[in-house]
Structures are given as C-alpha cells and as structure tokens.
Amino acid sequence: MARIKIELPEKFIFQTEIPIRITDLNYGGHLGNDAVLSICQEARVRFLHNLGYSESDVEGVGIIMIDSAIQYKSEGFYGDELIIEVAVNDFTVIGCDIVYRLTNKKSNKEVAIAKTGIVFFNYDKRKTAPVPLQFKEKIERLN
C-alpha cells in the first residue's frame, strides 16, 4: 500500500504552542490520530486570528476543509508542549493547502506533519468562492 507523503515547505509563516491534553490520548496512552487534526484546527484558527480573520470570515467568505492528510513521526504524551508551525501553499482559484509541522518542544522531535486542503465558501450563496486577493497577498508577503 502506498504511503502518504507530505512535502514540507521551505518556510513556515506562523507558529504557536499547544499542550497535549488528557482528552487527546488514545487507549495506547499516547496522542491519538483524531486529536492531531483537532490540534491542527486550533493552530489554523490561531493563524487566521493572527491575520485578522476567522474560519467563517476571510475577507467576507468562510473556509471549508475539503481533505486532510497526516504523517505520524513519533509519539506524543500528556503534558508534552507541541510547537505547531503553519504554512500556506498550492493556491488554486478557489482554495489552497495549509501545512502543519508538530514538534515536541522539549525533545525537538517531529510528532506529526499534516496538510489540510481548504476552499473558500460563500455561505449566503451556498457555493465556493474565489480565493480573496487580500488573503493571498498577505500570505505572499509573509513567504
């Protein structure tokens, strides 16, 4: 079976720290696969907030996650502080990819890398919308 391969960008444009909570653990006592996506969402919300946006309002339109991929690199445990780095790439007419690198702050070991594909969505019209030019320009300036 072919494995997912996420290519990391040369530069990450945002970083935040998030601790692993007790509710993020699975029956094996380590960070659960479902929690990684939840941690990525929290990092994405913080990233957008840093740019003056929210998931429901990026220059007047919202975003919808259309796909996701995660590569697990090492275990994470309760109380570990994760550094989550965020990058944006692969713009299309209606969307882009957001890439995340989760690293254990203490050991500096990669815990996971992930990618979420997003499209911009006009909730009033119930249809996709073009990538807002101001958003794309902000990202290009940060890169």
mmCIF file of N, CA and C in Angstrom:
data_model
loop_
_atom_site.group_PDB
_atom_site.id
_atom_site.type_symbol
_atom_site.label_atom_id
_atom_site.label_comp_id
_atom_site.label_asym_id
_atom_site.label_seq_id
_atom_site.Cartn_x
_atom_site.Cartn_y
_atom_site.Cartn_z
ATOM 1 N N MET A 1 0.844 -1.180 0.000
ATOM 2 C CA MET A 1 0.000 0.000 0.000
ATOM 3 C C MET A 1 0.891 1.245 0.000
ATOM 4 N N ALA A 2 0.584 2.168 -0.878
ATOM 5 C CA ALA A 2 1.349 3.418 -0.955
ATOM 6 C C ALA A 2 1.086 4.270 0.279
ATOM 7 N N ARG A 3 2.100 4.923 0.755
ATOM 8 C CA ARG A 3 2.005 5.790 1.933
ATOM 9 C C ARG A 3 1.860 7.239 1.509
ATOM 10 N N ILE A 4 1.161 7.995 2.335
ATOM 11 C CA ILE A 4 1.015 9.431 2.115
ATOM 12 C C ILE A 4 2.367 10.088 2.331
ATOM 13 N N LYS A 5 2.713 11.007 1.469
ATOM 14 C CA LYS A 5 3.963 11.763 1.598
ATOM 15 C C LYS A 5 3.616 13.243 1.508
ATOM 16 N N ILE A 6 3.815 13.949 2.604
ATOM 17 C CA ILE A 6 3.553 15.386 2.646
ATOM 18 C C ILE A 6 4.886 16.104 2.502
ATOM 19 N N GLU A 7 4.968 16.974 1.515
ATOM 20 C CA GLU A 7 6.193 17.744 1.319
ATOM 21 C C GLU A 7 6.120 19.013 2.151
ATOM 22 N N LEU A 8 7.138 19.220 2.958
ATOM 23 C CA LEU A 8 7.182 20.415 3.795
ATOM 24 C C LEU A 8 7.690 21.605 2.994
ATOM 25 N N PRO A 9 7.128 22.768 3.255
ATOM 26 C CA PRO A 9 7.594 23.972 2.562
ATOM 27 C C PRO A 9 8.962 24.401 3.086
ATOM 28 N N GLU A 10 9.615 25.280 2.349
ATOM 29 C CA GLU A 10 10.906 25.804 2.796
ATOM 30 C C GLU A 10 10.749 26.696 4.015
ATOM 31 N N LYS A 11 9.590 27.365 4.117
ATOM 32 C CA LYS A 11 9.389 28.335 5.190
ATOM 33 C C LYS A 11 7.993 28.187 5.791
ATOM 34 N N PHE A 12 7.935 28.201 7.116
ATOM 35 C CA PHE A 12 6.667 28.281 7.830
ATOM 36 C C PHE A 12 6.468 29.736 8.233
ATOM 37 N N ILE A 13 5.225 30.224 8.172
ATOM 38 C CA ILE A 13 4.978 31.652 8.384
ATOM 39 C C ILE A 13 4.289 31.971 9.706
ATOM 40 N N PHE A 14 4.003 30.946 10.499
ATOM 41 C CA PHE A 14 3.356 31.163 11.796
ATOM 42 C C PHE A 14 3.700 29.985 12.682
ATOM 43 N N GLN A 15 3.774 30.246 13.992
ATOM 44 C CA GLN A 15 3.925 29.135 14.930
ATOM 45 C C GLN A 15 3.201 29.461 16.223
ATOM 46 N N THR A 16 2.732 28.403 16.866
ATOM 47 C CA THR A 16 2.043 28.515 18.139
ATOM 48 C C THR A 16 2.378 27.280 18.964
ATOM 49 N N GLU A 17 2.103 27.347 20.258
ATOM 50 C CA GLU A 17 2.354 26.203 21.139
ATOM 51 C C GLU A 17 1.036 25.714 21.722
ATOM 52 N N ILE A 18 0.865 24.402 21.704
ATOM 53 C CA ILE A 18 -0.349 23.775 22.225
ATOM 54 C C ILE A 18 0.066 22.549 23.033
ATOM 55 N N PRO A 19 -0.394 22.439 24.286
ATOM 56 C CA PRO A 19 -0.069 21.251 25.080
ATOM 57 C C PRO A 19 -0.978 20.080 24.708
ATOM 58 N N ILE A 20 -0.460 18.879 24.863
ATOM 59 C CA ILE A 20 -1.294 17.693 24.681
ATOM 60 C C ILE A 20 -2.135 17.524 25.940
ATOM 61 N N ARG A 21 -3.455 17.484 25.743
ATOM 62 C CA ARG A 21 -4.400 17.362 26.859
ATOM 63 C C ARG A 21 -4.695 15.883 27.124
ATOM 64 N N ILE A 22 -5.236 15.608 28.280
ATOM 65 C CA ILE A 22 -5.588 14.225 28.624
ATOM 66 C C ILE A 22 -6.607 13.664 27.633
ATOM 67 N N THR A 23 -7.490 14.532 27.130
ATOM 68 C CA THR A 23 -8.512 14.089 26.172
ATOM 69 C C THR A 23 -7.930 13.832 24.782
ATOM 70 N N ASP A 24 -6.661 14.180 24.564
ATOM 71 C CA ASP A 24 -6.003 13.937 23.277
ATOM 72 C C ASP A 24 -5.376 12.540 23.198
ATOM 73 N N LEU A 25 -5.405 11.800 24.313
ATOM 74 C CA LEU A 25 -4.770 10.484 24.347
ATOM 75 C C LEU A 25 -5.728 9.394 23.891
ATOM 76 N N ASN A 26 -5.171 8.341 23.309
ATOM 77 C CA ASN A 26 -5.978 7.181 22.940
ATOM 78 C C ASN A 26 -5.715 6.037 23.927
ATOM 79 N N TYR A 27 -6.263 4.879 23.644
ATOM 80 C CA TYR A 27 -6.126 3.737 24.562
ATOM 81 C C TYR A 27 -4.677 3.280 24.718
ATOM 82 N N GLY A 28 -3.810 3.666 23.799
ATOM 83 C CA GLY A 28 -2.388 3.323 23.906
ATOM 84 C C GLY A 28 -1.618 4.274 24.812
ATOM 85 N N GLY A 29 -2.314 5.294 25.322
ATOM 86 C CA GLY A 29 -1.680 6.239 26.230
ATOM 87 C C GLY A 29 -0.875 7.334 25.548
ATOM 88 N N HIS A 30 -0.972 7.400 24.220
ATOM 89 C CA HIS A 30 -0.267 8.471 23.507
ATOM 90 C C HIS A 30 -1.249 9.272 22.654
ATOM 91 N N LEU A 31 -0.738 10.332 22.039
ATOM 92 C CA LEU A 31 -1.555 11.225 21.226
ATOM 93 C C LEU A 31 -2.322 10.439 20.172
ATOM 94 N N GLY A 32 -3.642 10.588 20.171
ATOM 95 C CA GLY A 32 -4.498 9.884 19.225
ATOM 96 C C GLY A 32 -4.515 10.541 17.857
ATOM 97 N N ASN A 33 -4.774 9.725 16.839
ATOM 98 C CA ASN A 33 -4.778 10.256 15.476
ATOM 99 C C ASN A 33 -5.850 11.324 15.272
ATOM 100 N N ASP A 34 -7.000 11.156 15.902
ATOM 101 C CA ASP A 34 -8.069 12.145 15.760
ATOM 102 C C ASP A 34 -7.691 13.476 16.404
ATOM 103 N N ALA A 35 -6.899 13.423 17.454
ATOM 104 C CA ALA A 35 -6.510 14.645 18.165
ATOM 105 C C ALA A 35 -5.529 15.481 17.350
ATOM 106 N N VAL A 36 -4.738 14.838 16.499
ATOM 107 C CA VAL A 36 -3.789 15.594 15.677
ATOM 108 C C VAL A 36 -4.544 16.572 14.785
ATOM 109 N N LEU A 37 -5.622 16.118 14.168
ATOM 110 C CA LEU A 37 -6.412 17.001 13.307
ATOM 111 C C LEU A 37 -7.059 18.120 14.113
ATOM 112 N N SER A 38 -7.489 17.817 15.315
ATOM 113 C CA SER A 38 -8.066 18.834 16.199
ATOM 114 C C SER A 38 -7.019 19.881 16.594
ATOM 115 N N ILE A 39 -5.811 19.441 16.878
ATOM 116 C CA ILE A 39 -4.722 20.362 17.210
ATOM 117 C C ILE A 39 -4.387 21.231 15.999
ATOM 118 N N CYS A 40 -4.410 20.641 14.814
ATOM 119 C CA CYS A 40 -4.172 21.423 13.595
ATOM 120 C C CYS A 40 -5.256 22.482 13.406
ATOM 121 N N GLN A 41 -6.501 22.134 13.713
ATOM 122 C CA GLN A 41 -7.573 23.121 13.597
ATOM 123 C C GLN A 41 -7.337 24.284 14.556
ATOM 124 N N GLU A 42 -6.955 23.985 15.782
ATOM 125 C CA GLU A 42 -6.672 25.054 16.747
ATOM 126 C C GLU A 42 -5.539 25.946 16.240
ATOM 127 N N ALA A 43 -4.501 25.340 15.677
ATOM 128 C CA ALA A 43 -3.391 26.125 15.124
ATOM 129 C C ALA A 43 -3.867 26.978 13.948
ATOM 130 N N ARG A 44 -4.731 26.412 13.105
ATOM 131 C CA ARG A 44 -5.269 27.157 11.961
ATOM 132 C C ARG A 44 -6.098 28.347 12.426
ATOM 133 N N VAL A 45 -6.933 28.147 13.445
ATOM 134 C CA VAL A 45 -7.749 29.238 13.989
ATOM 135 C C VAL A 45 -6.852 30.341 14.538
ATOM 136 N N ARG A 46 -5.806 29.967 15.259
ATOM 137 C CA ARG A 46 -4.873 30.964 15.803
ATOM 138 C C ARG A 46 -4.142 31.700 14.683
ATOM 139 N N PHE A 47 -3.748 30.971 13.648
ATOM 140 C CA PHE A 47 -3.081 31.575 12.496
ATOM 141 C C PHE A 47 -3.992 32.593 11.820
ATOM 142 N N LEU A 48 -5.221 32.189 11.538
ATOM 143 C CA LEU A 48 -6.164 33.112 10.900
ATOM 144 C C LEU A 48 -6.422 34.328 11.778
ATOM 145 N N HIS A 49 -6.584 34.104 13.076
ATOM 146 C CA HIS A 49 -6.807 35.209 14.013
ATOM 147 C C HIS A 49 -5.630 36.190 13.977
ATOM 148 N N ASN A 50 -4.431 35.657 13.893
ATOM 149 C CA ASN A 50 -3.233 36.493 13.808
ATOM 150 C C ASN A 50 -3.258 37.395 12.566
ATOM 151 N N LEU A 51 -3.906 36.919 11.505
ATOM 152 C CA LEU A 51 -4.029 37.701 10.270
ATOM 153 C C LEU A 51 -5.263 38.603 10.276
ATOM 154 N N GLY A 52 -6.075 38.518 11.348
ATOM 155 C CA GLY A 52 -7.287 39.328 11.430
ATOM 156 C C GLY A 52 -8.517 38.644 10.872
ATOM 157 N N TYR A 53 -8.470 37.323 10.745
ATOM 158 C CA TYR A 53 -9.570 36.557 10.159
ATOM 159 C C TYR A 53 -10.117 35.519 11.141
ATOM 160 N N SER A 54 -11.194 34.866 10.712
ATOM 161 C CA SER A 54 -11.725 33.685 11.392
ATOM 162 C C SER A 54 -12.064 32.668 10.306
ATOM 163 N N GLU A 55 -12.393 31.449 10.707
ATOM 164 C CA GLU A 55 -12.748 30.438 9.708
ATOM 165 C C GLU A 55 -14.035 30.792 8.973
ATOM 166 N N SER A 56 -14.860 31.608 9.585
ATOM 167 C CA SER A 56 -16.116 31.997 8.934
ATOM 168 C C SER A 56 -16.032 33.344 8.223
ATOM 169 N N ASP A 57 -14.902 34.040 8.357
ATOM 170 C CA ASP A 57 -14.780 35.347 7.710
ATOM 171 C C ASP A 57 -13.338 35.655 7.314
ATOM 172 N N VAL A 58 -13.021 35.301 6.089
ATOM 173 C CA VAL A 58 -11.750 35.685 5.473
ATOM 174 C C VAL A 58 -12.128 36.616 4.327
ATOM 175 N N GLU A 59 -12.048 37.913 4.592
ATOM 176 C CA GLU A 59 -12.445 38.914 3.595
ATOM 177 C C GLU A 59 -13.879 38.679 3.111
ATOM 178 N N GLY A 60 -14.761 38.296 4.043
ATOM 179 C CA GLY A 60 -16.183 38.165 3.722
ATOM 180 C C GLY A 60 -16.655 36.784 3.323
ATOM 181 N N VAL A 61 -15.739 35.825 3.193
ATOM 182 C CA VAL A 61 -16.146 34.450 2.886
ATOM 183 C C VAL A 61 -15.540 33.509 3.924
ATOM 184 N N GLY A 62 -16.125 32.336 4.052
ATOM 185 C CA GLY A 62 -15.628 31.347 5.002
ATOM 186 C C GLY A 62 -14.694 30.359 4.329
ATOM 187 N N ILE A 63 -14.202 29.423 5.129
ATOM 188 C CA ILE A 63 -13.393 28.339 4.576
ATOM 189 C C ILE A 63 -14.017 27.005 4.967
ATOM 190 N N ILE A 64 -13.816 26.038 4.101
ATOM 191 C CA ILE A 64 -14.263 24.668 4.345
ATOM 192 C C ILE A 64 -13.075 23.754 4.079
ATOM 193 N N MET A 65 -12.835 22.822 4.985
ATOM 194 C CA MET A 65 -11.769 21.847 4.783
ATOM 195 C C MET A 65 -12.305 20.755 3.864
ATOM 196 N N ILE A 66 -11.597 20.501 2.763
ATOM 197 C CA ILE A 66 -12.073 19.511 1.801
ATOM 198 C C ILE A 66 -11.289 18.203 1.836
ATOM 199 N N ASP A 67 -10.089 18.239 2.399
ATOM 200 C CA ASP A 67 -9.345 16.993 2.577
ATOM 201 C C ASP A 67 -8.261 17.205 3.621
ATOM 202 N N SER A 68 -7.709 16.100 4.067
ATOM 203 C CA SER A 68 -6.634 16.178 5.056
ATOM 204 C C SER A 68 -5.738 14.954 4.922
ATOM 205 N N ALA A 69 -4.490 15.136 5.336
ATOM 206 C CA ALA A 69 -3.524 14.040 5.351
ATOM 207 C C ALA A 69 -2.608 14.253 6.544
ATOM 208 N N ILE A 70 -2.238 13.160 7.188
ATOM 209 C CA ILE A 70 -1.358 13.236 8.351
ATOM 210 C C ILE A 70 -0.300 12.140 8.242
ATOM 211 N N GLN A 71 0.931 12.503 8.535
ATOM 212 C CA GLN A 71 2.009 11.530 8.686
ATOM 213 C C GLN A 71 2.461 11.578 10.134
ATOM 214 N N TYR A 72 2.423 10.436 10.786
ATOM 215 C CA TYR A 72 2.836 10.353 12.186
ATOM 216 C C TYR A 72 4.322 10.029 12.240
ATOM 217 N N LYS A 73 5.055 10.773 13.065
ATOM 218 C CA LYS A 73 6.507 10.625 13.125
ATOM 219 C C LYS A 73 7.001 10.040 14.446
ATOM 220 N N SER A 74 6.363 10.432 15.559
ATOM 221 C CA SER A 74 6.758 9.911 16.873
ATOM 222 C C SER A 74 5.596 10.086 17.841
ATOM 223 N N GLU A 75 5.704 9.463 18.994
ATOM 224 C CA GLU A 75 4.636 9.545 19.982
ATOM 225 C C GLU A 75 4.634 10.900 20.689
ATOM 226 N N GLY A 76 3.430 11.278 21.108
ATOM 227 C CA GLY A 76 3.264 12.436 21.970
ATOM 228 C C GLY A 76 2.494 11.993 23.199
ATOM 229 N N PHE A 77 2.800 12.587 24.347
ATOM 230 C CA PHE A 77 2.192 12.155 25.598
ATOM 231 C C PHE A 77 1.568 13.328 26.340
ATOM 232 N N TYR A 78 0.711 12.991 27.293
ATOM 233 C CA TYR A 78 0.041 14.009 28.098
ATOM 234 C C TYR A 78 1.056 14.995 28.679
ATOM 235 N N GLY A 79 0.755 16.274 28.513
ATOM 236 C CA GLY A 79 1.606 17.321 29.054
ATOM 237 C C GLY A 79 2.704 17.803 28.122
ATOM 238 N N ASP A 80 3.007 17.028 27.078
ATOM 239 C CA ASP A 80 4.014 17.493 26.119
ATOM 240 C C ASP A 80 3.546 18.800 25.491
ATOM 241 N N GLU A 81 4.452 19.753 25.406
ATOM 242 C CA GLU A 81 4.171 21.004 24.696
ATOM 243 C C GLU A 81 4.560 20.805 23.237
ATOM 244 N N LEU A 82 3.609 21.063 22.355
ATOM 245 C CA LEU A 82 3.884 20.951 20.928
ATOM 246 C C LEU A 82 4.061 22.337 20.321
ATOM 247 N N ILE A 83 5.048 22.466 19.477
ATOM 248 C CA ILE A 83 5.191 23.657 18.650
ATOM 249 C C ILE A 83 4.557 23.303 17.312
ATOM 250 N N ILE A 84 3.548 24.076 16.914
ATOM 251 C CA ILE A 84 2.887 23.836 15.638
ATOM 252 C C ILE A 84 3.247 24.972 14.697
ATOM 253 N N GLU A 85 3.920 24.617 13.615
ATOM 254 C CA GLU A 85 4.278 25.592 12.589
ATOM 255 C C GLU A 85 3.275 25.472 11.448
ATOM 256 N N VAL A 86 2.952 26.612 10.837
ATOM 257 C CA VAL A 86 1.917 26.663 9.807
ATOM 258 C C VAL A 86 2.474 27.334 8.554
ATOM 259 N N ALA A 87 2.124 26.768 7.404
ATOM 260 C CA ALA A 87 2.472 27.351 6.105
ATOM 261 C C ALA A 87 1.259 27.241 5.187
ATOM 262 N N VAL A 88 1.218 28.081 4.181
ATOM 263 C CA VAL A 88 0.132 28.047 3.193
ATOM 264 C C VAL A 88 0.774 27.963 1.815
ATOM 265 N N ASN A 89 0.268 27.023 0.983
ATOM 266 C CA ASN A 89 0.816 26.883 -0.364
ATOM 267 C C ASN A 89 -0.212 26.288 -1.314
ATOM 268 N N ASP A 90 0.218 26.025 -2.522
ATOM 269 C CA ASP A 90 -0.594 25.379 -3.561
ATOM 270 C C ASP A 90 -1.944 26.065 -3.780
ATOM 271 N N PHE A 91 -1.898 27.364 -4.008
ATOM 272 C CA PHE A 91 -3.133 28.097 -4.285
ATOM 273 C C PHE A 91 -3.753 27.635 -5.598
ATOM 274 N N THR A 92 -5.082 27.549 -5.604
ATOM 275 C CA THR A 92 -5.870 27.347 -6.817
ATOM 276 C C THR A 92 -6.798 28.552 -6.925
ATOM 277 N N VAL A 93 -7.731 28.505 -7.844
ATOM 278 C CA VAL A 93 -8.683 29.606 -7.997
ATOM 279 C C VAL A 93 -9.562 29.745 -6.759
ATOM 280 N N ILE A 94 -9.922 28.607 -6.126
ATOM 281 C CA ILE A 94 -10.870 28.656 -5.004
ATOM 282 C C ILE A 94 -10.303 28.176 -3.673
ATOM 283 N N GLY A 95 -9.040 27.813 -3.633
ATOM 284 C CA GLY A 95 -8.531 27.283 -2.369
ATOM 285 C C GLY A 95 -7.021 27.234 -2.285
ATOM 286 N N CYS A 96 -6.562 26.514 -1.270
ATOM 287 C CA CYS A 96 -5.127 26.359 -1.026
ATOM 288 C C CYS A 96 -4.928 25.221 -0.026
ATOM 289 N N ASP A 97 -3.684 24.908 0.223
ATOM 290 C CA ASP A 97 -3.334 23.926 1.247
ATOM 291 C C ASP A 97 -2.731 24.645 2.443
ATOM 292 N N ILE A 98 -3.017 24.134 3.623
ATOM 293 C CA ILE A 98 -2.357 24.591 4.836
ATOM 294 C C ILE A 98 -1.561 23.404 5.363
ATOM 295 N N VAL A 99 -0.276 23.640 5.606
ATOM 296 C CA VAL A 99 0.639 22.581 6.042
ATOM 297 C C VAL A 99 1.060 22.859 7.482
ATOM 298 N N TYR A 100 1.149 21.800 8.277
ATOM 299 C CA TYR A 100 1.464 21.914 9.702
ATOM 300 C C TYR A 100 2.619 20.979 10.044
ATOM 301 N N ARG A 101 3.509 21.450 10.900
ATOM 302 C CA ARG A 101 4.540 20.578 11.475
ATOM 303 C C ARG A 101 4.395 20.653 12.986
ATOM 304 N N LEU A 102 4.181 19.504 13.632
ATOM 305 C CA LEU A 102 4.029 19.418 15.082
ATOM 306 C C LEU A 102 5.312 18.837 15.659
ATOM 307 N N THR A 103 5.964 19.609 16.517
ATOM 308 C CA THR A 103 7.243 19.212 17.094
ATOM 309 C C THR A 103 7.164 19.265 18.611
ATOM 310 N N ASN A 104 7.720 18.256 19.272
ATOM 311 C CA ASN A 104 7.800 18.257 20.725
ATOM 312 C C ASN A 104 8.799 19.336 21.137
ATOM 313 N N LYS A 105 8.337 20.296 21.935
ATOM 314 C CA LYS A 105 9.179 21.435 22.311
ATOM 315 C C LYS A 105 10.422 21.001 23.089
ATOM 316 N N LYS A 106 10.273 20.037 23.980
ATOM 317 C CA LYS A 106 11.387 19.625 24.843
ATOM 318 C C LYS A 106 12.417 18.779 24.092
ATOM 319 N N SER A 107 11.954 17.794 23.341
ATOM 320 C CA SER A 107 12.880 16.871 22.670
ATOM 321 C C SER A 107 13.259 17.318 21.259
ATOM 322 N N ASN A 108 12.489 18.246 20.714
ATOM 323 C CA ASN A 108 12.675 18.736 19.344
ATOM 324 C C ASN A 108 12.409 17.651 18.299
ATOM 325 N N LYS A 109 11.702 16.577 18.692
ATOM 326 C CA LYS A 109 11.344 15.513 17.756
ATOM 327 C C LYS A 109 10.040 15.872 17.049
ATOM 328 N N GLU A 110 9.998 15.620 15.739
ATOM 329 C CA GLU A 110 8.751 15.781 15.000
ATOM 330 C C GLU A 110 7.763 14.738 15.491
ATOM 331 N N VAL A 111 6.561 15.181 15.812
ATOM 332 C CA VAL A 111 5.498 14.272 16.229
ATOM 333 C C VAL A 111 4.625 13.917 15.030
ATOM 334 N N ALA A 112 4.315 14.914 14.199
ATOM 335 C CA ALA A 112 3.493 14.676 13.012
ATOM 336 C C ALA A 112 3.648 15.844 12.047
ATOM 337 N N ILE A 113 3.359 15.555 10.790
ATOM 338 C CA ILE A 113 3.174 16.616 9.812
ATOM 339 C C ILE A 113 1.814 16.371 9.174
ATOM 340 N N ALA A 114 1.157 17.456 8.800
ATOM 341 C CA ALA A 114 -0.201 17.337 8.278
ATOM 342 C C ALA A 114 -0.445 18.381 7.206
ATOM 343 N N LYS A 115 -1.471 18.122 6.419
ATOM 344 C CA LYS A 115 -1.901 19.055 5.387
ATOM 345 C C LYS A 115 -3.417 19.045 5.350
ATOM 346 N N THR A 116 -4.010 20.228 5.280
ATOM 347 C CA THR A 116 -5.454 20.316 5.062
ATOM 348 C C THR A 116 -5.696 21.157 3.822
ATOM 349 N N GLY A 117 -6.526 20.645 2.942
ATOM 350 C CA GLY A 117 -6.943 21.409 1.772
ATOM 351 C C GLY A 117 -8.182 22.208 2.141
ATOM 352 N N ILE A 118 -8.179 23.484 1.798
ATOM 353 C CA ILE A 118 -9.353 24.305 2.086
ATOM 354 C C ILE A 118 -9.839 24.980 0.811
ATOM 355 N N VAL A 119 -11.135 25.213 0.764
ATOM 356 C CA VAL A 119 -11.723 26.057 -0.269
ATOM 357 C C VAL A 119 -12.464 27.184 0.424
ATOM 358 N N PHE A 120 -12.566 28.277 -0.271
ATOM 359 C CA PHE A 120 -13.308 29.425 0.245
ATOM 360 C C PHE A 120 -14.762 29.251 -0.152
ATOM 361 N N PHE A 121 -15.661 29.655 0.759
ATOM 362 C CA PHE A 121 -17.074 29.340 0.590
ATOM 363 C C PHE A 121 -17.934 30.536 0.967
ATOM 364 N N ASN A 122 -18.849 30.878 0.067
ATOM 365 C CA ASN A 122 -19.818 31.937 0.326
ATOM 366 C C ASN A 122 -21.055 31.274 0.931
ATOM 367 N N TYR A 123 -21.246 31.452 2.218
ATOM 368 C CA TYR A 123 -22.351 30.791 2.908
ATOM 369 C C TYR A 123 -23.706 31.353 2.507
ATOM 370 N N ASP A 124 -23.773 32.620 2.102
ATOM 371 C CA ASP A 124 -25.049 33.193 1.655
ATOM 372 C C ASP A 124 -25.502 32.553 0.351
ATOM 373 N N LYS A 125 -24.569 32.346 -0.559
ATOM 374 C CA LYS A 125 -24.891 31.758 -1.866
ATOM 375 C C LYS A 125 -24.771 30.238 -1.871
ATOM 376 N N ARG A 126 -24.215 29.668 -0.789
ATOM 377 C CA ARG A 126 -24.027 28.217 -0.655
ATOM 378 C C ARG A 126 -23.187 27.651 -1.795
ATOM 379 N N LYS A 127 -22.088 28.370 -2.125
ATOM 380 C CA LYS A 127 -21.195 27.879 -3.171
ATOM 381 C C LYS A 127 -19.774 28.361 -2.924
ATOM 382 N N THR A 128 -18.842 27.709 -3.593
ATOM 383 C CA THR A 128 -17.445 28.091 -3.441
ATOM 384 C C THR A 128 -17.222 29.506 -3.958
ATOM 385 N N ALA A 129 -16.150 30.105 -3.468
ATOM 386 C CA ALA A 129 -15.810 31.480 -3.839
ATOM 387 C C ALA A 129 -14.326 31.538 -4.196
ATOM 388 N N PRO A 130 -13.939 32.523 -4.991
ATOM 389 C CA PRO A 130 -12.514 32.668 -5.306
ATOM 390 C C PRO A 130 -11.695 32.988 -4.054
ATOM 391 N N VAL A 131 -10.423 32.621 -4.089
ATOM 392 C CA VAL A 131 -9.512 32.992 -3.003
ATOM 393 C C VAL A 131 -9.507 34.518 -2.910
ATOM 394 N N PRO A 132 -9.783 35.073 -1.736
ATOM 395 C CA PRO A 132 -9.740 36.535 -1.605
ATOM 396 C C PRO A 132 -8.333 37.067 -1.901
ATOM 397 N N LEU A 133 -8.263 38.046 -2.780
ATOM 398 C CA LEU A 133 -6.980 38.604 -3.200
ATOM 399 C C LEU A 133 -6.176 39.126 -2.012
ATOM 400 N N GLN A 134 -6.850 39.797 -1.065
ATOM 401 C CA GLN A 134 -6.141 40.357 0.090
ATOM 402 C C GLN A 134 -5.508 39.251 0.931
ATOM 403 N N PHE A 135 -6.204 38.129 1.084
ATOM 404 C CA PHE A 135 -5.658 36.994 1.829
ATOM 405 C C PHE A 135 -4.409 36.458 1.124
ATOM 406 N N LYS A 136 -4.521 36.216 -0.166
ATOM 407 C CA LYS A 136 -3.392 35.676 -0.928
ATOM 408 C C LYS A 136 -2.194 36.623 -0.873
ATOM 409 N N GLU A 137 -2.452 37.917 -0.967
ATOM 410 C CA GLU A 137 -1.360 38.892 -0.902
ATOM 411 C C GLU A 137 -0.685 38.891 0.471
ATOM 412 N N LYS A 138 -1.470 38.747 1.542
ATOM 413 C CA LYS A 138 -0.881 38.669 2.887
ATOM 414 C C LYS A 138 0.045 37.462 2.993
ATOM 415 N N ILE A 139 -0.412 36.332 2.471
ATOM 416 C CA ILE A 139 0.394 35.109 2.525
ATOM 417 C C ILE A 139 1.675 35.289 1.715
ATOM 418 N N GLU A 140 1.559 35.864 0.531
ATOM 419 C CA GLU A 140 2.739 36.064 -0.314
ATOM 420 C C GLU A 140 3.753 36.985 0.361
ATOM 421 N N ARG A 141 3.282 38.010 1.071
ATOM 422 C CA ARG A 141 4.202 38.907 1.788
ATOM 423 C C ARG A 141 4.932 38.168 2.911
ATOM 424 N N LEU A 142 4.232 37.256 3.584
ATOM 425 C CA LEU A 142 4.844 36.501 4.680
ATOM 426 C C LEU A 142 5.851 35.466 4.177
ATOM 427 N N ASN A 143 5.609 34.970 2.974
ATOM 428 C CA ASN A 143 6.523 33.980 2.384
ATOM 429 C C ASN A 143 7.770 34.672 1.892
#
